[in-house]
CSV table of C-alpha atoms in Angstrom, one decimal:
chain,number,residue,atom,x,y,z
X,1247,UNK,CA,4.5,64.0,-108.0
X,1248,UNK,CA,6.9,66.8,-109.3
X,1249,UNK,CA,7.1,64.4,-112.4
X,1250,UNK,CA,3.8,65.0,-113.1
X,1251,UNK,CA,2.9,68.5,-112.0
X,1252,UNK,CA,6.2,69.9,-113.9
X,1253,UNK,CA,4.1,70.7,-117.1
X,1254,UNK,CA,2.0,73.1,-114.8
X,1255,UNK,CA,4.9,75.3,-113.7
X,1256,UNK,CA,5.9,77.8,-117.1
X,1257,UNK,CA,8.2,80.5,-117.1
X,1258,UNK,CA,5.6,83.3,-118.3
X,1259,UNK,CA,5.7,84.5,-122.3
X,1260,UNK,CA,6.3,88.5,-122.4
X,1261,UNK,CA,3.4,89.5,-124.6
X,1262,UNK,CA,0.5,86.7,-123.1
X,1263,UNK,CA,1.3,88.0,-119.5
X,1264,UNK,CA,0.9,91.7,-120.5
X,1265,UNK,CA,-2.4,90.8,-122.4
X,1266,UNK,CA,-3.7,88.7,-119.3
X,1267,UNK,CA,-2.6,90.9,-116.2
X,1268,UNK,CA,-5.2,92.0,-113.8
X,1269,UNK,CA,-6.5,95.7,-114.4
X,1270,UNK,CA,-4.9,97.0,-111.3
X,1271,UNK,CA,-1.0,95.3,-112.5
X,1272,UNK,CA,-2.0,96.7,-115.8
X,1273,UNK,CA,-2.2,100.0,-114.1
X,1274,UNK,CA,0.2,100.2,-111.7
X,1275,UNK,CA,2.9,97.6,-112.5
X,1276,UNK,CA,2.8,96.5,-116.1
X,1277,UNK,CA,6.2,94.7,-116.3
X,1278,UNK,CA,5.7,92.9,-113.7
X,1279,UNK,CA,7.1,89.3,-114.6
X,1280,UNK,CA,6.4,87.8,-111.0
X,1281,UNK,CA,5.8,87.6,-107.5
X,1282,UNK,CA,8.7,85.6,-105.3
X,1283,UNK,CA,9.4,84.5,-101.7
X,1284,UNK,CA,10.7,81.4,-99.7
X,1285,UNK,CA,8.6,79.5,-97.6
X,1286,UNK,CA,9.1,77.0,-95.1
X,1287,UNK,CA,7.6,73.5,-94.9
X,1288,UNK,CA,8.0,71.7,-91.2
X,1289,UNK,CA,9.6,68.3,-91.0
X,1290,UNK,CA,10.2,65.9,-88.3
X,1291,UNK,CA,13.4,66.2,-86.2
X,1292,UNK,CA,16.1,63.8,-88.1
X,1293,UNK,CA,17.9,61.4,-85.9
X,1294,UNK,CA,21.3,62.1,-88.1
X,1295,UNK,CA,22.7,65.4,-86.5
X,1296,UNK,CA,24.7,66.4,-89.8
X,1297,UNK,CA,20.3,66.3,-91.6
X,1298,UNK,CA,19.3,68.2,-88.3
X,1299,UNK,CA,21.9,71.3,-88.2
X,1300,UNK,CA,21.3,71.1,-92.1
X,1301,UNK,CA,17.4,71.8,-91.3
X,1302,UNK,CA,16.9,73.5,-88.2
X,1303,UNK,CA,15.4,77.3,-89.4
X,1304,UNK,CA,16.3,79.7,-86.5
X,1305,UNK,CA,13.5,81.8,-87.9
X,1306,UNK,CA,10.9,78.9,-87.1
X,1307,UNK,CA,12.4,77.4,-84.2
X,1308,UNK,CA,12.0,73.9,-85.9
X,1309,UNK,CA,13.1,72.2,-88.2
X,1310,UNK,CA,11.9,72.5,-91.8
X,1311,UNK,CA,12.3,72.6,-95.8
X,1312,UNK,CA,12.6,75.7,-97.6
X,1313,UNK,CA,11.7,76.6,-101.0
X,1314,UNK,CA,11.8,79.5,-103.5
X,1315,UNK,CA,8.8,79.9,-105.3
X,1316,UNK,CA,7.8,82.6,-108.2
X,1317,UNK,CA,3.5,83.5,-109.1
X,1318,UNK,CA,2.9,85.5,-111.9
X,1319,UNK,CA,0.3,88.5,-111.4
X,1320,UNK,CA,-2.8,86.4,-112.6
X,1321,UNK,CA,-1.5,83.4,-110.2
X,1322,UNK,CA,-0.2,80.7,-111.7
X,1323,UNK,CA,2.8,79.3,-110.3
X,1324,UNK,CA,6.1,80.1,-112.6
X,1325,UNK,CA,8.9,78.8,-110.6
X,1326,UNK,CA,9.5,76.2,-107.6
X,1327,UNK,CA,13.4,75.9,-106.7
X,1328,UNK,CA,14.3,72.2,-105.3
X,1329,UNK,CA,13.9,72.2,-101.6
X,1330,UNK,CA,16.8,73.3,-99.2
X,1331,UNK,CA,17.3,72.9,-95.3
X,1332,UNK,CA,15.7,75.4,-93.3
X,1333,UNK,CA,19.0,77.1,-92.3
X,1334,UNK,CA,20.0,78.0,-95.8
X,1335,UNK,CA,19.1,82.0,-96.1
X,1336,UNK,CA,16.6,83.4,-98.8
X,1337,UNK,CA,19.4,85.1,-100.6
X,1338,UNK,CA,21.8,81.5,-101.3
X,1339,UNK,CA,18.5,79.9,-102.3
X,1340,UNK,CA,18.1,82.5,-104.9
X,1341,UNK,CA,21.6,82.6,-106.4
X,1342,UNK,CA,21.8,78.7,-106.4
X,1343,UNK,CA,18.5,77.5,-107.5
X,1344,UNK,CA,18.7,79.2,-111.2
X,1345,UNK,CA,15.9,81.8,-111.0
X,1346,UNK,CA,18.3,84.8,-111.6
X,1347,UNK,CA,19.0,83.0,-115.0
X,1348,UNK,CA,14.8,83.1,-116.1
X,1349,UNK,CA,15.4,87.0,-115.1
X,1350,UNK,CA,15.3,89.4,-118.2
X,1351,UNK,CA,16.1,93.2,-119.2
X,1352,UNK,CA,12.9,95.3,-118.4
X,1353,UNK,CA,11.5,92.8,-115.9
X,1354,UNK,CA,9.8,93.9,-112.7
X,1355,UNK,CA,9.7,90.8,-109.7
X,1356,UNK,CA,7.8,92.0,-106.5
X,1357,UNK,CA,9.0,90.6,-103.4
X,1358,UNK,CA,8.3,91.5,-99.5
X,1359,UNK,CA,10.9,94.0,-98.3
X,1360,UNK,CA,12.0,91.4,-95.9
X,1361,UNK,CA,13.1,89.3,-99.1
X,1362,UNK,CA,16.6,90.7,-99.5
X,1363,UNK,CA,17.8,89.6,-102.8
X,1364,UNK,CA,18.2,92.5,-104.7
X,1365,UNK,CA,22.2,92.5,-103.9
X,1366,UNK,CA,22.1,89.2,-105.9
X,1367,UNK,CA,20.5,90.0,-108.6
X,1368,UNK,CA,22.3,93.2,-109.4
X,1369,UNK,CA,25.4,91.2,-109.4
X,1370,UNK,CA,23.9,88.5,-111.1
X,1371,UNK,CA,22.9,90.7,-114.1
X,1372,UNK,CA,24.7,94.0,-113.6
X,1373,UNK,CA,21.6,95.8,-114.5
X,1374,UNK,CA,19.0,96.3,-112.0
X,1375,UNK,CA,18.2,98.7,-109.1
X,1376,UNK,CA,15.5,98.5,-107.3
X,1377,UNK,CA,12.4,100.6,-105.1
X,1378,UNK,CA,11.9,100.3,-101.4
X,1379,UNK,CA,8.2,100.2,-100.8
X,1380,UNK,CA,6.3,100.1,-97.4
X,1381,UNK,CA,6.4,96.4,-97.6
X,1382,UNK,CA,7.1,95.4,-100.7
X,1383,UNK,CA,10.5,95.5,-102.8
X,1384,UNK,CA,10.3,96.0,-106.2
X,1385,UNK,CA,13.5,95.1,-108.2
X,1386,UNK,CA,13.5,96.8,-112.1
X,1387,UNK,CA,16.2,95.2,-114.3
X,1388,UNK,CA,16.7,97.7,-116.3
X,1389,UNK,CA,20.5,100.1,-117.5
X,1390,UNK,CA,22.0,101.6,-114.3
X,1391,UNK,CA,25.3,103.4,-113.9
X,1392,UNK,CA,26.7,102.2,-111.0
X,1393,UNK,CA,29.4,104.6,-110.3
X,1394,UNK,CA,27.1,107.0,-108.9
């Protein structure tokens, strides 16, 4: 299935998302490049215990899939990392599963505040901070002096 929906998932072209963003993103936050977060699929239980402690999400109390997935502001879907076991934290996901690499200068990804990666991706480009919203974390990839 993945085979044939793969043409449907496209990293977003700069200039085409800025001319199709929704009024309020054009307003409020006009670099944004996406939107990310993990999510967790349930499984059955596996009867090998290695696949089970591999897969067993504390977080859900089951056991379960998880995935890394990217929307752009007008909602199509612009990145789906391969599926992990439900024990593997948000933040490994994200430095394994090669979304840091799509990541640009001047780029704006909104993520819940729960969504703790923004450690990962200033070491991953050595150029982004990031603004601590209510309940949403904004991470800017943009020049920033770190020594201060």
């Amino acid at each position: 299935m993945s085979t044939e929906l793969k043409c449907f998932i496209a990293w977003p072209d700069p200039e085409t998302l800025r001319e199709n963003l929704p009024e309020y993103f054009k307003k409020h936050y006009s670099n944004t490049k996406c939107i990310t977060d993990c999510f967790e699929l349930f499984i059955e239980r596996p009867t090998s215990f290695k696949a089970r402690a591999a897969t067993y999400s504390n977080y859900k109390k089951h056991n379960t899939l998880k995935v890394l997935m990217a929307v752009t502001p007008t909602g199509s879907v612009c990145f789906i990392s391969q599926a992990w076991g439900g024990r593997v934290s948000d933040e490994v996901i994200t430095q394994k599963c090669g979304f840091l690499d799509r990541i640009e200068y001047g780029d704006v990804i909104l993520a819940d505040r729960g969504f703790n990666i923004h450690d990962e991706v200033a070491q991953s480009l050595s150029l982004c901070s990031y603004i601590m919203y209510w309940s949403l974390l904004i991470i800017v990839c943009m020049n920033v002096d770190h020594n201060k």
